[in-house]
Coordinates of C-alpha atoms and ligand atoms in Angstrom, one line a residue:
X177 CA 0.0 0.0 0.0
X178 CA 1.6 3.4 -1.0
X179 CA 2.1 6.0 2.0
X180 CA 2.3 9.5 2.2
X181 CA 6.4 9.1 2.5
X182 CA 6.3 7.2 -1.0
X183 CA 5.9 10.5 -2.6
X184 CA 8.7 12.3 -1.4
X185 CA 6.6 15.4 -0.7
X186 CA 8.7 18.4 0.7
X187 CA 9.0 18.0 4.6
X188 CA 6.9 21.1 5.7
X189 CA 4.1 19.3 3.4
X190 CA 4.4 15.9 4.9
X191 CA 4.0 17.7 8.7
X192 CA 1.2 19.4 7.7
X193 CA 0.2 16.2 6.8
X194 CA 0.7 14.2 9.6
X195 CA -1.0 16.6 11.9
X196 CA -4.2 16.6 9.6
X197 CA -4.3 13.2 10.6
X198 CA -3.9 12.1 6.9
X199 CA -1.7 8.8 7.3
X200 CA -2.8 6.5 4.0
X201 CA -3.4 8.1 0.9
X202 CA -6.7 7.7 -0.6
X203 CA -7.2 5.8 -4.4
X204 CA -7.3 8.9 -5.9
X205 CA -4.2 10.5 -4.2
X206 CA -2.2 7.6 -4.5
X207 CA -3.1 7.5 -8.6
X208 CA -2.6 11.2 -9.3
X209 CA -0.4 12.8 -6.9
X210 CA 2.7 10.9 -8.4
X211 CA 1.8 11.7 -11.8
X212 CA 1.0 15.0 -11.2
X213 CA 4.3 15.6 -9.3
X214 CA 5.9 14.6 -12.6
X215 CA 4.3 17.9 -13.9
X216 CA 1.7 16.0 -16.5
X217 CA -1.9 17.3 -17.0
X218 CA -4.1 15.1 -15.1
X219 CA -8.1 14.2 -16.1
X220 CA -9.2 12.5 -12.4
X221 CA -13.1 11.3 -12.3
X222 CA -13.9 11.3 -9.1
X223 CA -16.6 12.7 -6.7
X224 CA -16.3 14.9 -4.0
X225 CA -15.5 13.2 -0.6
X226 CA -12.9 10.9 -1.9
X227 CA -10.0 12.7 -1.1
X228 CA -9.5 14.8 -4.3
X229 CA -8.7 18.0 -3.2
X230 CA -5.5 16.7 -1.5
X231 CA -4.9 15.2 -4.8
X232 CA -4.6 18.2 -6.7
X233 CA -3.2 20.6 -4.0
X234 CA -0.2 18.3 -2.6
X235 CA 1.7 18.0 -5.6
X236 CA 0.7 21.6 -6.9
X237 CA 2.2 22.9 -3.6
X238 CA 5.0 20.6 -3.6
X239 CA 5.9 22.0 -7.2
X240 CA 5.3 25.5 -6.1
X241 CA 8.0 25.2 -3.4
X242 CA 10.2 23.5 -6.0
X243 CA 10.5 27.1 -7.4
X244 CA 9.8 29.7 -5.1
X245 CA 9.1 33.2 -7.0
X246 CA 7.1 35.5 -5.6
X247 CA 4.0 36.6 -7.6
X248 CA 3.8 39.4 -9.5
X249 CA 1.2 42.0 -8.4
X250 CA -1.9 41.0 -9.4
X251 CA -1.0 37.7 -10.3
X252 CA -1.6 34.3 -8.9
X253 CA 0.7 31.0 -9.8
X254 CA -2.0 28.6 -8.7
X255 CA -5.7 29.3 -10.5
X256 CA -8.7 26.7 -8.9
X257 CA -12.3 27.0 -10.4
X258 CA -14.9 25.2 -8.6
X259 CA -18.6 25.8 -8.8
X260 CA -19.8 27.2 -5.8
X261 CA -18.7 29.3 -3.3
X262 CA -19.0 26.4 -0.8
X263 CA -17.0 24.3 -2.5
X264 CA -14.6 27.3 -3.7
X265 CA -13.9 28.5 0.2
X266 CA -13.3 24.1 0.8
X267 CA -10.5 24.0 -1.1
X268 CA -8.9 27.3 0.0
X269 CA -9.4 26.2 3.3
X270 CA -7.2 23.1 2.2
X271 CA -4.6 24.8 0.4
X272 CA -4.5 26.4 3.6
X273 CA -4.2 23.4 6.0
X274 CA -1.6 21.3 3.7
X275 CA 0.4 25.0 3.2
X276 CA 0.4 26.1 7.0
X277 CA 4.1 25.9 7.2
X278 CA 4.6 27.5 3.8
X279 CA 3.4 31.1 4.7
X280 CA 1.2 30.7 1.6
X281 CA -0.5 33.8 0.3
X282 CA -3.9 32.3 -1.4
X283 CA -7.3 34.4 -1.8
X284 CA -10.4 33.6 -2.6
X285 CA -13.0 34.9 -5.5
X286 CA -16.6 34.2 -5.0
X287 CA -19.6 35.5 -6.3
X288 CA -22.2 37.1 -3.7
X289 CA -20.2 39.3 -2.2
X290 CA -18.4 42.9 -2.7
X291 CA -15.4 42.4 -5.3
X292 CA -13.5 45.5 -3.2
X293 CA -11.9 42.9 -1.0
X294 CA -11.0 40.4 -3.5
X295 CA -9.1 43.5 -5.8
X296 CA -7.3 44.1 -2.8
X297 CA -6.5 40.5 -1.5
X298 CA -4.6 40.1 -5.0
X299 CA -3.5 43.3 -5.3
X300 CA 0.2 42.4 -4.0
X301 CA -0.1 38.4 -5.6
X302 CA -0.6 35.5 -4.3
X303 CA 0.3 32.1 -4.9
X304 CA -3.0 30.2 -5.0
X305 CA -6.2 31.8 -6.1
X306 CA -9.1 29.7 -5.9
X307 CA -12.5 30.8 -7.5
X308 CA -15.8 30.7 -8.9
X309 CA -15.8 30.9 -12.9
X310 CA -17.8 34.2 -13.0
X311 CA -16.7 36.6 -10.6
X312 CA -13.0 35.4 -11.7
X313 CA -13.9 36.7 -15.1
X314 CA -14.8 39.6 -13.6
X315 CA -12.1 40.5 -11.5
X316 CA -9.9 39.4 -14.9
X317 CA -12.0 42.3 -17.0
X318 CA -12.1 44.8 -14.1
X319 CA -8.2 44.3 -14.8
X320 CA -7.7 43.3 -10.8
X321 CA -6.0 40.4 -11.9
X322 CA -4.0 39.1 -14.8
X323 CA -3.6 35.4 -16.0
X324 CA -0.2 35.6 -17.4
X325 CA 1.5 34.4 -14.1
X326 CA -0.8 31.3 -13.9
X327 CA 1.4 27.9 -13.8
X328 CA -1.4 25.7 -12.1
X329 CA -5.0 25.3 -13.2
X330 CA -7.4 23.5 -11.8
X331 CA -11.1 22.3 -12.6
X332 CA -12.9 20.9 -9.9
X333 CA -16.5 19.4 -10.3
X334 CA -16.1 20.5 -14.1
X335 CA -19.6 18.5 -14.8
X336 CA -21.3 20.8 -12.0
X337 CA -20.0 23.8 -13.9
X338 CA -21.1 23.3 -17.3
X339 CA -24.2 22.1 -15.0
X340 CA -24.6 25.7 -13.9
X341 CA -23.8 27.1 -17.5
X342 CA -20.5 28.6 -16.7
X343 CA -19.0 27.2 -19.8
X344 CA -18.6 30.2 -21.5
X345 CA -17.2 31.4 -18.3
X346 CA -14.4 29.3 -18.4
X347 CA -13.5 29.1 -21.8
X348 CA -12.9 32.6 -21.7
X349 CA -10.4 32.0 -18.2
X350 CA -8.8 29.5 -20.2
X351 CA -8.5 31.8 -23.4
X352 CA -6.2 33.9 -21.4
X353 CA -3.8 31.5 -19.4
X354 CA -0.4 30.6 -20.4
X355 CA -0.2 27.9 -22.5
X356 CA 2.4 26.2 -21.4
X357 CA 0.8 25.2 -17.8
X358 CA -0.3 22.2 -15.8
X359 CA -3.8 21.7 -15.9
X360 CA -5.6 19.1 -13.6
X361 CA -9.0 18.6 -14.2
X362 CA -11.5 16.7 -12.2
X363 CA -15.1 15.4 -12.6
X364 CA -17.7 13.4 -11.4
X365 CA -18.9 11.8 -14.4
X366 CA -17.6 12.3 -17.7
X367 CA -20.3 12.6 -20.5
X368 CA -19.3 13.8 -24.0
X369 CA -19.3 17.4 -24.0
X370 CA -16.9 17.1 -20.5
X371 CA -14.5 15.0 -22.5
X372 CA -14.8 17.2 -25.0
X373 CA -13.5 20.4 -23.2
X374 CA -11.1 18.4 -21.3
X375 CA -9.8 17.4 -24.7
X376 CA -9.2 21.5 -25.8
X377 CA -7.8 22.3 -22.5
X378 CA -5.5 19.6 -21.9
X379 CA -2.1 18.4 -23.1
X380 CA -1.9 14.7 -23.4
X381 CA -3.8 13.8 -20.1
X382 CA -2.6 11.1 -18.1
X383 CA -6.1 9.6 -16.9
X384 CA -7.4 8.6 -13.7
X385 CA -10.6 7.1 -11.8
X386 CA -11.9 6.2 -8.8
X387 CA -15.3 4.6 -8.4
X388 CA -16.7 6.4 -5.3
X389 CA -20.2 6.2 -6.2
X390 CA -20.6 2.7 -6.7
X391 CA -18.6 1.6 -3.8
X392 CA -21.0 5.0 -2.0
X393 CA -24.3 3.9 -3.7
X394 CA -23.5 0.2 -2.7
X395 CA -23.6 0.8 1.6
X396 CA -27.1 3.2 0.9
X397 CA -30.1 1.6 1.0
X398 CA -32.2 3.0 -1.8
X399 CA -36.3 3.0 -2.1
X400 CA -38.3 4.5 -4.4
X401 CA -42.2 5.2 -3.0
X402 CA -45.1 5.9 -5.7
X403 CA -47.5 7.9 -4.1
X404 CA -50.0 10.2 -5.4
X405 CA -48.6 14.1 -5.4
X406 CA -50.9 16.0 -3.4
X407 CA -50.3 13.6 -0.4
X408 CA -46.0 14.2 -1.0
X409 CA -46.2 16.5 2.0
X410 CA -48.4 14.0 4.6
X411 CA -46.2 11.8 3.2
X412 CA -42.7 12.7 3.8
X413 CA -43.8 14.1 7.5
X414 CA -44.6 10.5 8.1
X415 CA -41.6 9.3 7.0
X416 CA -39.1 12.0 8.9
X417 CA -41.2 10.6 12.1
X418 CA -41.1 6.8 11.5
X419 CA -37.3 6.7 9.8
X420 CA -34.7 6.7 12.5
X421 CA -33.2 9.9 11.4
X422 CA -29.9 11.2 12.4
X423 CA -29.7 14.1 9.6
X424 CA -32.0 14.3 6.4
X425 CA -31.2 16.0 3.6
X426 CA -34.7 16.9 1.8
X427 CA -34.3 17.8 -2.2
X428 CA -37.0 19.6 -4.3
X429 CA -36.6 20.9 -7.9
X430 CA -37.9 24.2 -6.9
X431 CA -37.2 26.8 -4.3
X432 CA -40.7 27.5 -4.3
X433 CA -41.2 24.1 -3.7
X434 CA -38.5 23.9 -0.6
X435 CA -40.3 26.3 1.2
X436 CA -43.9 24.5 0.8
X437 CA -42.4 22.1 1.7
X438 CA -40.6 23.6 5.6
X439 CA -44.4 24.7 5.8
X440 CA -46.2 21.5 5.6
X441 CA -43.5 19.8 7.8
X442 CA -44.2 22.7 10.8
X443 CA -47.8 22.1 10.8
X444 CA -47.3 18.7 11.3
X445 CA -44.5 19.6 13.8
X446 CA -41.4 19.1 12.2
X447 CA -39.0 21.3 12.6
X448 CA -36.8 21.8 9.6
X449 CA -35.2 24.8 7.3
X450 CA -34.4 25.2 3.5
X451 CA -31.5 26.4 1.9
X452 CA -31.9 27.5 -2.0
X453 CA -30.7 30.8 -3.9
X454 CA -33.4 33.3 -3.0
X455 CA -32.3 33.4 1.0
X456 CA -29.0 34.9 1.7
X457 CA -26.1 34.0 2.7
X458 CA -25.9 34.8 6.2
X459 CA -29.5 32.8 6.5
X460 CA -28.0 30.0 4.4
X461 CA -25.1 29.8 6.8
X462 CA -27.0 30.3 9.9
X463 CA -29.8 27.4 8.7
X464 CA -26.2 24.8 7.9
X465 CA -24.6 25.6 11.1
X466 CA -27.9 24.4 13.0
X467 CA -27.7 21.4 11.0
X468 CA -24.2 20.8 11.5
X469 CA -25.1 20.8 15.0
X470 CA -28.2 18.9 15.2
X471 CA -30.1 21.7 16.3
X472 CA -32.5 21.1 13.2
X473 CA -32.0 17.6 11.6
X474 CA -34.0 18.2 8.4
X475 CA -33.1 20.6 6.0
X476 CA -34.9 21.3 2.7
X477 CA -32.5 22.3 -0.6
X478 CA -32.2 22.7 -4.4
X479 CA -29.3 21.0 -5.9
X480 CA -27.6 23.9 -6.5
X481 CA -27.8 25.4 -2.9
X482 CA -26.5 21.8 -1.6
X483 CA -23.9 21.4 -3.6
X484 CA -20.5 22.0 -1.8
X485 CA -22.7 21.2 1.5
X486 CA -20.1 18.8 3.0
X487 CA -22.4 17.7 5.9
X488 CA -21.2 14.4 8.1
X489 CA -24.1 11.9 9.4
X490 CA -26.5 12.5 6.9
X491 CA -28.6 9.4 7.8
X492 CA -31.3 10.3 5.3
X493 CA -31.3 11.6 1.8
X494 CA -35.1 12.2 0.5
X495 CA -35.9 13.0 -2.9
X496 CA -39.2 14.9 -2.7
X497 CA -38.7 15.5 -6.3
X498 CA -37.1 13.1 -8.3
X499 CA -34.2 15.1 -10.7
X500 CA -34.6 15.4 -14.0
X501 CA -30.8 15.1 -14.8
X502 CA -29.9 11.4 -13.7
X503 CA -26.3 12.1 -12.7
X504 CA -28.3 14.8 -9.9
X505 CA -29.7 11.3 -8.6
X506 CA -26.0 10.0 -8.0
X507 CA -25.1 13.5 -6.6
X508 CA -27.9 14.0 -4.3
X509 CA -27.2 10.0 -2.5
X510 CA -24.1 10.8 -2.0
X511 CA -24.5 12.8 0.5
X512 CA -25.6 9.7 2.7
X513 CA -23.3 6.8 3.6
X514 CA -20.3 8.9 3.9
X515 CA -17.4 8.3 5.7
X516 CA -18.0 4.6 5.8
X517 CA -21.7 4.9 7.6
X518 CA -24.8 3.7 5.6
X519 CA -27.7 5.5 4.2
X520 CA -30.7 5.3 2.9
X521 CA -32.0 7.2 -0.1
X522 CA -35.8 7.5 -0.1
X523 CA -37.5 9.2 -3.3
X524 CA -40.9 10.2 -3.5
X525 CA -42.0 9.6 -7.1
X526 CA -45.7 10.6 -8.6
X527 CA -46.9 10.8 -12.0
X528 CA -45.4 9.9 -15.4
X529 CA -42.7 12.3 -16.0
X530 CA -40.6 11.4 -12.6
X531 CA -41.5 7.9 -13.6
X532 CA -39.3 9.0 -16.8
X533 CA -36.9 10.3 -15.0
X534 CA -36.1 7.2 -12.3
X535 CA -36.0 4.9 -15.7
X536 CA -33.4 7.7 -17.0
X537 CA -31.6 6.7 -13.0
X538 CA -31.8 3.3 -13.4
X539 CA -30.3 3.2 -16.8
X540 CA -27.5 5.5 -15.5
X541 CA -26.6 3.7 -12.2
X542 CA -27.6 -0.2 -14.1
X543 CA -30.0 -1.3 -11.0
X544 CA -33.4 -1.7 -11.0
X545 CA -35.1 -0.2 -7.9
X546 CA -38.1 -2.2 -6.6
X547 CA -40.9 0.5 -6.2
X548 CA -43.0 0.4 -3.1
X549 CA -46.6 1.5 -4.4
X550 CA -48.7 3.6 -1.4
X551 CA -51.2 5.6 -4.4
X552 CA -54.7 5.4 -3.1
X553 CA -56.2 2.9 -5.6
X554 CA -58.3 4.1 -7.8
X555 CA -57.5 7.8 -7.1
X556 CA -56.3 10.1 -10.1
X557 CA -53.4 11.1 -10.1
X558 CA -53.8 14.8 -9.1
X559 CA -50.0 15.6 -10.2
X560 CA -50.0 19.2 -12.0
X561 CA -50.5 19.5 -16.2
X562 CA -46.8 18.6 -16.7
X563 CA -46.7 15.6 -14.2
X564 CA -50.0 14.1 -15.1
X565 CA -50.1 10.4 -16.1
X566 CA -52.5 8.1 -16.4
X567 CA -52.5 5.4 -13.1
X568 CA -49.7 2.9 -14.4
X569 CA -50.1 -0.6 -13.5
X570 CA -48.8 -1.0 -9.9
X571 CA -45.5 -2.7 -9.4
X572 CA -45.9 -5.3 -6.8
X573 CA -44.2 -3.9 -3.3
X574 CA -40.6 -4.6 -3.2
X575 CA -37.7 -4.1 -0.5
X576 CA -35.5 -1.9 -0.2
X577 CA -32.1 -2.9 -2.2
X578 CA -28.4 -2.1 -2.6
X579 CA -27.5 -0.9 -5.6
X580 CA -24.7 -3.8 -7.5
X581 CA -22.2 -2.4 -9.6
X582 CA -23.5 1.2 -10.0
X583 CA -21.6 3.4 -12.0
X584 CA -22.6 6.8 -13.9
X585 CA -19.8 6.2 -16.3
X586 CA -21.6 8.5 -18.5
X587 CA -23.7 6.5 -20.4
X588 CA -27.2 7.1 -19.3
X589 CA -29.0 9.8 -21.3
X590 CA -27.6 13.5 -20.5
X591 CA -30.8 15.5 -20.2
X592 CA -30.7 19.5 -20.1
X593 CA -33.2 20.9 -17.9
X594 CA -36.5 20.5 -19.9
X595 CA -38.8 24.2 -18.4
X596 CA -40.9 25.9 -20.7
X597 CA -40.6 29.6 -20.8
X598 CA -44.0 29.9 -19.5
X599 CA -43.4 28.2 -16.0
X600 CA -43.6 30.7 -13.0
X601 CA -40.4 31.5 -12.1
X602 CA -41.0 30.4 -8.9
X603 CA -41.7 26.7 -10.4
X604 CA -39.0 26.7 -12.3
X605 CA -35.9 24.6 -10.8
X606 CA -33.2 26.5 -9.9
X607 CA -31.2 26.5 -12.4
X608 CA -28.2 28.7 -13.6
X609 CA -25.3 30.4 -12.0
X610 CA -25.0 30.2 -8.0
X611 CA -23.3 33.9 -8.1
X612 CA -24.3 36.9 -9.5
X613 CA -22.4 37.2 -12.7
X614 CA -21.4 41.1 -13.0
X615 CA -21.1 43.8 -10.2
X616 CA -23.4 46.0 -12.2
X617 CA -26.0 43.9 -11.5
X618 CA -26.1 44.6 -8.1
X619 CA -25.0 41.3 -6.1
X620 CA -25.8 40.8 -2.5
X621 CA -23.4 42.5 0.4
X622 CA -23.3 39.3 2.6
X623 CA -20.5 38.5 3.4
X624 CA -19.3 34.9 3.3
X625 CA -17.7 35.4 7.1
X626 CA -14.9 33.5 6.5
X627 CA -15.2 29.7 5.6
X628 CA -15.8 28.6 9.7
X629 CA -18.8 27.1 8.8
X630 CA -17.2 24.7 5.9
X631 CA -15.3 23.1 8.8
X632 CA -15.7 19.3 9.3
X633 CA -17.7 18.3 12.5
X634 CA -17.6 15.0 14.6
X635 CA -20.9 13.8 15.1
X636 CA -22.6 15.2 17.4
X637 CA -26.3 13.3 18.2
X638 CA -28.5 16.1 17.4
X639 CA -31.5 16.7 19.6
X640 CA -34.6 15.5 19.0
Ligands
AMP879 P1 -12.4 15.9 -0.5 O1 -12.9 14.8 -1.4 O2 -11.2 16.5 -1.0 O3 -13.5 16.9 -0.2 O4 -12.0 15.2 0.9 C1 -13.0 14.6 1.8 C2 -12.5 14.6 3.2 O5 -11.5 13.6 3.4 C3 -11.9 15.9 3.7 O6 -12.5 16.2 5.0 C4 -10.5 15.7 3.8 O7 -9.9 16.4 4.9 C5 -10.4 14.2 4.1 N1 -9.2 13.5 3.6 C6 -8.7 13.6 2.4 N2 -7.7 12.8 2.2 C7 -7.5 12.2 3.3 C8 -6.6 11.2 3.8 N3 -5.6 10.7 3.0 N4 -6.7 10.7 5.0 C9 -7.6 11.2 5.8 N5 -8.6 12.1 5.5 C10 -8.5 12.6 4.3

């Protein structure tokens, strides 16, 4: 088995190391940090929670100290884009853990907040510069930073951010980076049009997986419930109070929908909050720092305000909403059975167009979940215009199951978001970029308060 030593990172490195309590190099660090040490561009699929941003930063750091320049005002040697500005402040925490006895200077560029602070934090250069795609583009045209310096780039979750449309975004970034660079580039899944930019911004790619999700999806237990949609709401309050829940993680397609649904769960006395991009940030922090700590154990989110959520005990992952993009499905379960624990994944499914979209699952993750049939008989279906289907032929009750060999290698269908025009805004999934794009458009003054809340938590038992 390879060790941290085997590497031969640089000594201030390896403490750092030992006092993170790292000691065995996960599957994805022992595959890429060598090869990336060797200064190749690296294409890693792998999912968040397996390690990946130690994979990227160790041997970017080791190489950094290898030739120690200082950065030239407004410059940055190390570029990160990651999705969110979760996920974003994650990995600069990192950087900043495995770099403590490096005196690294590193910043951080995240939508949502005033871009004063940012200009200024790069003002002088820094080493690492982690970011989300849009506001780095527009502390690039505001001219507070140049991309001529930039030795290291980085693309975390690249599926999430064509996801969240920031394709553009980044292809611009890249337009103006040195070509001669080292680019690492790291997905959860790897459809064609991800292989396809990996392919333009890459240079002979050494390439390396790791399998989280099926050896994840293969410890949660997964069930899928038909019942009719107006009783969703009964429906889940029965099962947060019959499940033996540690922490549940409730996902709608809609923020309009995440707030029904904190409604419905008070007047049946369940205590819970939702997180999704109309609340600001200080609520969003405020509602995952109670759920860190057990003060609420249900919380209510979109995809795109969970993502970058790194939240430990999750016992329960409920889809009230099935996704309409499969690899969402894969996304959203993984936030169960972390850490070694199990989990179970319960989805809610009603009508014929979430029936669609568990077949579209099942293709994607190659198992066949049983359903569990609790429709009133004989009722219609009372699912809205676009949900409505005509009362299938029930599929005999079936137990819960473990998922086999599930892997989203990419080959299920890749749906885009199908929302007419039409739709209420408020009905529409949330959808699009987690940031406001451009100053001028007047993004919110929270601040992100440093990246406390990101920390990783033991376990405490939350209260009841
Ligand atoms: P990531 O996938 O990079 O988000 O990492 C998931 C979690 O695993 C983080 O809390 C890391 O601090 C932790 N971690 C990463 N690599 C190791 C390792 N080799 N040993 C112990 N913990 C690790």
């Amino acid at each position: 088995m390879t060790s941290f030593q085997d590497f031969g990172l640089a000594d201030p490195i390896s403490r750092a190391l030992a006092e993170e309590n790292y000691l065995t190099p996960t599957p994805i660090q022992a595959q890429t940090i060598p090869l990336a040490l060797t200064g190749r561009d690296v294409i890693g699929i792998a999912q968040t929670g397996t390690g990946k941003t130690a994979a990227f930063a160790l041997p970017i750091l080791h190489r950094l100290l290898q030739n120690r320049i200082k950065p030239q005002p407004k410059s940055c040697r190390v570029l990160v884009l990651s999705p969110t500005r979760e996920l974003s402040g994650q990995i600069l925490e990192s950087f900043n853990a495995y770099g403590r006895h490096l005196r690294l200077t590193s910043a951080l560029a995240i939508g949502g907040v005033p871009m004063g602070r940012q200009v200024r934090s790069v003002m002088q250069g820094v080493e690492v510069m982690v970011a989300t795609p849009g506001r780095l583009l527009d502390l690039v045209q505001s001219n507070g930073l140049k991309l001529g310096q930039v030795e290291f780039l980085v693309l975390d979750e690249a599926d999430r951010m064509l996801d969240m449309g920031f394709i553009n975004d980044i292809r611009k970034v890249v337009a103006k980076l040195p070509i001669k660079r080292q680019t690492l580039f790291f997905s959860a899944t790897m459809p064609k049009d991800i292989a396809e930019l990996a392919e333009q911004m890459l240079r002979d790619p050494a390439r390396v997986a790791v399998t989280p999700v099926s050896s994840t999806v293969e410890r949660i237990t997964q069930r899928i419930i038909q019942v009719d949609y107006t009783s969703k709401p009964a429906f889940l309050a029965e099962l947060l109070k019959q499940e033996p829940v540690n922490r549940a993680l409730v996902f709608t397609r809609t923020k309009h929908g995440a707030d029904k649904v904190v409604k419905h769960l008070a007047k049946a006395g369940i205590r819970s909050d939702a997180i999704h991009g109309n609340k600001s940030q200080n609520h969003r922090e405020r509602v995952l720092a109670a759920f860190r700590s057990g003060e609420i154990r249900t919380l209510i989110a979109t995809d795109i305000a969970a993502r970058g959520i790194d939240v430990d005990g999750v016992s329960h992952v409920i889809n009230f909403d099935l996704p309409n993009v499969p690899e969402t499905y894969v996304h959203r379960i993984g936030r169960t059975a972390r850490a070694g624990a199990d989990g179970a994944a319960i989805s809610l499914v009603s009508g014929a167009e979430e029936m669609s979209y568990l077949r579209d699952i099942e293709k994607l993750i190659r198992v066949t979940l049983p359903r569990e049939d609790r429709r009133t008989p004989g009722q219609r279906d009372t699912a809205p215009a676009h949900q409505q289907h005509r009362a299938g032929r029930p599929v005999p009750h079936g137990h819960a199951t473990r998922a086999g060999d599930a892997a989203p290698g990419g080959k299920g269908p890749r749906r885009r978001r199908r929302y007419g025009k039409g739709a209420p805004q408020s009905n529409r999934p949330e959808t699009g970029r987690h940031e406001p794009s451009r100053p001028s458009k007047g993004g919110k003054a929270e601040g992100m308060q440093g990246v406390a809340f990101l920390h990783r938590e033991s376990r405490p038992r939350p209260k009841h």
